[in-house]
Structure formats: C-alpha cells, structure tokens
C-alpha cells in the first residue's frame, strides 16, 4: 500500500476501556487506557503519562466531552507538571461512540510512517468523515443538538422515538414511515451500540438508506447516556474503515512545520503545543483541515474512489 511502519508507534490513549474498540485490522495498535483519572492519586496519573512518553515518545489522548470535568483538569494538570509538549489532548464535539471510532482510526494510522504531529493533526481531519448519531426514546434532556419545542412535547408521548444526527450536521426526525436522516455521500461501515431501547430502525432502515457496506455491534460507552440525555438509546456511527483510504486522505494534505515547537503538522494548528499558523487566513497552510479534506474529496475521480475502499 506504499506506507511503512514506525518502530515504536505514537501512543493513542483513551480514558476508559470501553473507548478502546476491538482492532479494525491486523495493523491496529492497542489503545493505552487511562482509567479513573479523576479518582486516582495525582502521582499515579503523572507516572502513567510519563511512562507512555518514555516508551512511545508522544501521546495523543482522545477524551470525550461527556467525561467528568475533573478528568480534563487532571489531564491538563499532568501535562503542566511534566512540562511536556509531547502530550496532545484532543476533545472534539463527537458523541462517545464516534469518538471511540476516531480513536481506533488513529490507532490504525499509528502503525504507518506518520510523524506524531501529522498523526495528531489527522484527528481533526478525520472527524469530517464521521457521521455519528443515535435513536432516542426521548429528547427531553438532549442539549447537544438543537431540539424544537414541538419535538420536546412529542417526546413525552409514550412510544415516541427520534432519529438524531449530531455530527457532521445536526439533524432530528421523529421516527415514522419513511423517516430517515441525510447520511454520507461515500461508502462507509457502521458501528452500532445498543442501550435500553428496542428497535431495528438503525440496522434495518437507516443502514439501508445510507448503503453501508459493513455493520457491526459493540457495547455502549459509559458516557453515552449522559451525552444523549437518556439511557433509552441506540447509538450509531459510520466511518471509513480501510487503512489505505485513511492514509491516502492524511498524506494528501500538505504538511508544514509548527513555528513554535518545530513538529510537522497538517492544518492550521499544532495539537501538541496549540500554536496556530502565523500565515494569512487565505494561504494554503492556514486553510482549515476540513476544507482541505473536502477539496481532496471533490478532486476529479476521488469521490468515486472512496466507495471502493
């Protein structure tokens, strides 16, 4: 496939075991799990991160916005105490299952010849190819996706169910005949995690309308009920599963060197030191990663190539 291997891959860390999905392929590297950061003694957290740095050189921590605030504070504290720009904290606005999928994609790419800065920057790029949502039994407590008053009122009607897409563009429909959500325009695989809700709408109706090429189920992440505001849900996520396609996407974007820490990056911001590009907003190096991704995706012939992956 034209990509090599790193002798010691960059560590991809998650904050709970249920965010470490099973390998997508034989090259997927294991996730480093950092559990109970908000409850463990500080010196243990420092030692755990220091050990990862010693072995892997750099660490990319993928953390859900639904975890307790103390977890984020602990990560920032440890990073400050270690005085290290080798720890990247990445907390995109993705639902927990979508975030777990993104972490696995980074674990796939960690086996390739990508530098730590490019790999960390790739996380921002790949989020734009993830469609993440859920089937909900109620939207009464949903505050992460815009919900109208009418939908709130209908959520109190017994038996009501709602299809919600949180990313990349918020959507909400009440489930009924013909109800569906706008999905990806390229071929994907789907991962489904069932909570306390019985329905085949996701696996039968939505997966069919989105023409998914593979469907698997996994355990529901612990943070999902809090993120979606209810435990009566079925969470889903579609993604690009093939490593060669992911690698092609990432390596198609021009790399630059961070003017602050000197690491190679793609996009307009270094995930390790948080420095932004000093170049003008209209310059290619300053162009946001998702715009580069869309430009690459719409290049002649490429949109037809993605489904083949």
PDB file of N, CA and C in Angstrom, residues 29 46 50 63 79 82 95 118 122 125 168 172 179 227 242 248 271 277 303:
ATOM      1  N   UNK A  29      -2.968  -0.729  16.326  1.00  0.00           N
ATOM      2  CA  UNK A  29      -2.180  -0.855  17.554  1.00  0.00           C
ATOM      3  C   UNK A  29      -3.112  -0.782  18.770  1.00  0.00           C
ATOM      4  N   UNK A  46       0.543  11.013  36.844  1.00  0.00           N
ATOM      5  CA  UNK A  46       1.796  11.536  36.294  1.00  0.00           C
ATOM      6  C   UNK A  46       2.691  10.387  35.832  1.00  0.00           C
ATOM      7  N   UNK A  50       3.981   9.695  32.034  1.00  0.00           N
ATOM      8  CA  UNK A  50       5.429   9.728  31.842  1.00  0.00           C
ATOM      9  C   UNK A  50       5.925   8.412  31.244  1.00  0.00           C
ATOM     10  N   UNK A  63     -10.336  12.242  24.300  1.00  0.00           N
ATOM     11  CA  UNK A  63     -11.182  12.336  25.500  1.00  0.00           C
ATOM     12  C   UNK A  63     -12.561  12.869  25.136  1.00  0.00           C
ATOM     13  N   UNK A  79      -0.110  17.311  32.275  1.00  0.00           N
ATOM     14  CA  UNK A  79       0.649  17.863  31.153  1.00  0.00           C
ATOM     15  C   UNK A  79       1.494  19.054  31.607  1.00  0.00           C
ATOM     16  N   UNK A  82       4.456  17.824  33.861  1.00  0.00           N
ATOM     17  CA  UNK A  82       5.508  17.183  33.076  1.00  0.00           C
ATOM     18  C   UNK A  82       6.208  18.177  32.158  1.00  0.00           C
ATOM     19  N   UNK A  95     -20.067  12.481  19.686  1.00  0.00           N
ATOM     20  CA  UNK A  95     -20.654  11.577  20.680  1.00  0.00           C
ATOM     21  C   UNK A  95     -19.648  10.486  21.045  1.00  0.00           C
ATOM     22  N   UNK A 118       1.738  14.976  12.555  1.00  0.00           N
ATOM     23  CA  UNK A 118       0.810  14.714  11.460  1.00  0.00           C
ATOM     24  C   UNK A 118      -0.303  13.789  11.927  1.00  0.00           C
ATOM     25  N   UNK A 122      -4.214  14.669  12.063  1.00  0.00           N
ATOM     26  CA  UNK A 122      -5.145  13.847  11.300  1.00  0.00           C
ATOM     27  C   UNK A 122      -6.455  13.648  12.039  1.00  0.00           C
ATOM     28  N   UNK A 125      -8.829  16.190  10.885  1.00  0.00           N
ATOM     29  CA  UNK A 125      -9.231  15.919   9.507  1.00  0.00           C
ATOM     30  C   UNK A 125     -10.273  14.811   9.442  1.00  0.00           C
ATOM     31  N   UNK A 168     -21.903  15.129  11.084  1.00  0.00           N
ATOM     32  CA  UNK A 168     -21.288  16.462  10.992  1.00  0.00           C
ATOM     33  C   UNK A 168     -22.265  17.629  11.009  1.00  0.00           C
ATOM     34  N   UNK A 172     -32.637  16.065  13.231  1.00  0.00           N
ATOM     35  CA  UNK A 172     -33.537  15.385  14.146  1.00  0.00           C
ATOM     36  C   UNK A 172     -34.841  15.079  13.420  1.00  0.00           C
ATOM     37  N   UNK A 179     -39.199   7.817   7.591  1.00  0.00           N
ATOM     38  CA  UNK A 179     -38.281   8.721   8.291  1.00  0.00           C
ATOM     39  C   UNK A 179     -36.838   8.251   8.125  1.00  0.00           C
ATOM     40  N   UNK A 227     -24.251  11.888  27.513  1.00  0.00           N
ATOM     41  CA  UNK A 227     -24.097  12.732  26.318  1.00  0.00           C
ATOM     42  C   UNK A 227     -25.435  12.956  25.631  1.00  0.00           C
ATOM     43  N   UNK A 242     -11.090   1.428   5.926  1.00  0.00           N
ATOM     44  CA  UNK A 242      -9.903   0.921   5.266  1.00  0.00           C
ATOM     45  C   UNK A 242      -8.681   1.782   5.543  1.00  0.00           C
ATOM     46  N   UNK A 248      -4.282   7.645   2.638  1.00  0.00           N
ATOM     47  CA  UNK A 248      -4.292   8.487   1.452  1.00  0.00           C
ATOM     48  C   UNK A 248      -4.873   9.859   1.763  1.00  0.00           C
ATOM     49  N   UNK A 271      -1.558  20.404  17.422  1.00  0.00           N
ATOM     50  CA  UNK A 271      -2.327  19.817  18.510  1.00  0.00           C
ATOM     51  C   UNK A 271      -1.481  19.638  19.764  1.00  0.00           C
ATOM     52  N   UNK A 277      -1.007  28.687  12.913  1.00  0.00           N
ATOM     53  CA  UNK A 277      -0.141  29.125  11.826  1.00  0.00           C
ATOM     54  C   UNK A 277      -0.078  30.647  11.775  1.00  0.00           C
ATOM     55  N   UNK A 303     -14.012  11.197  -5.396  1.00  0.00           N
ATOM     56  CA  UNK A 303     -15.260  10.815  -4.750  1.00  0.00           C
ATOM     57  C   UNK A 303     -15.705   9.439  -5.234  1.00  0.00           C
TER      58      UNK A 303
END
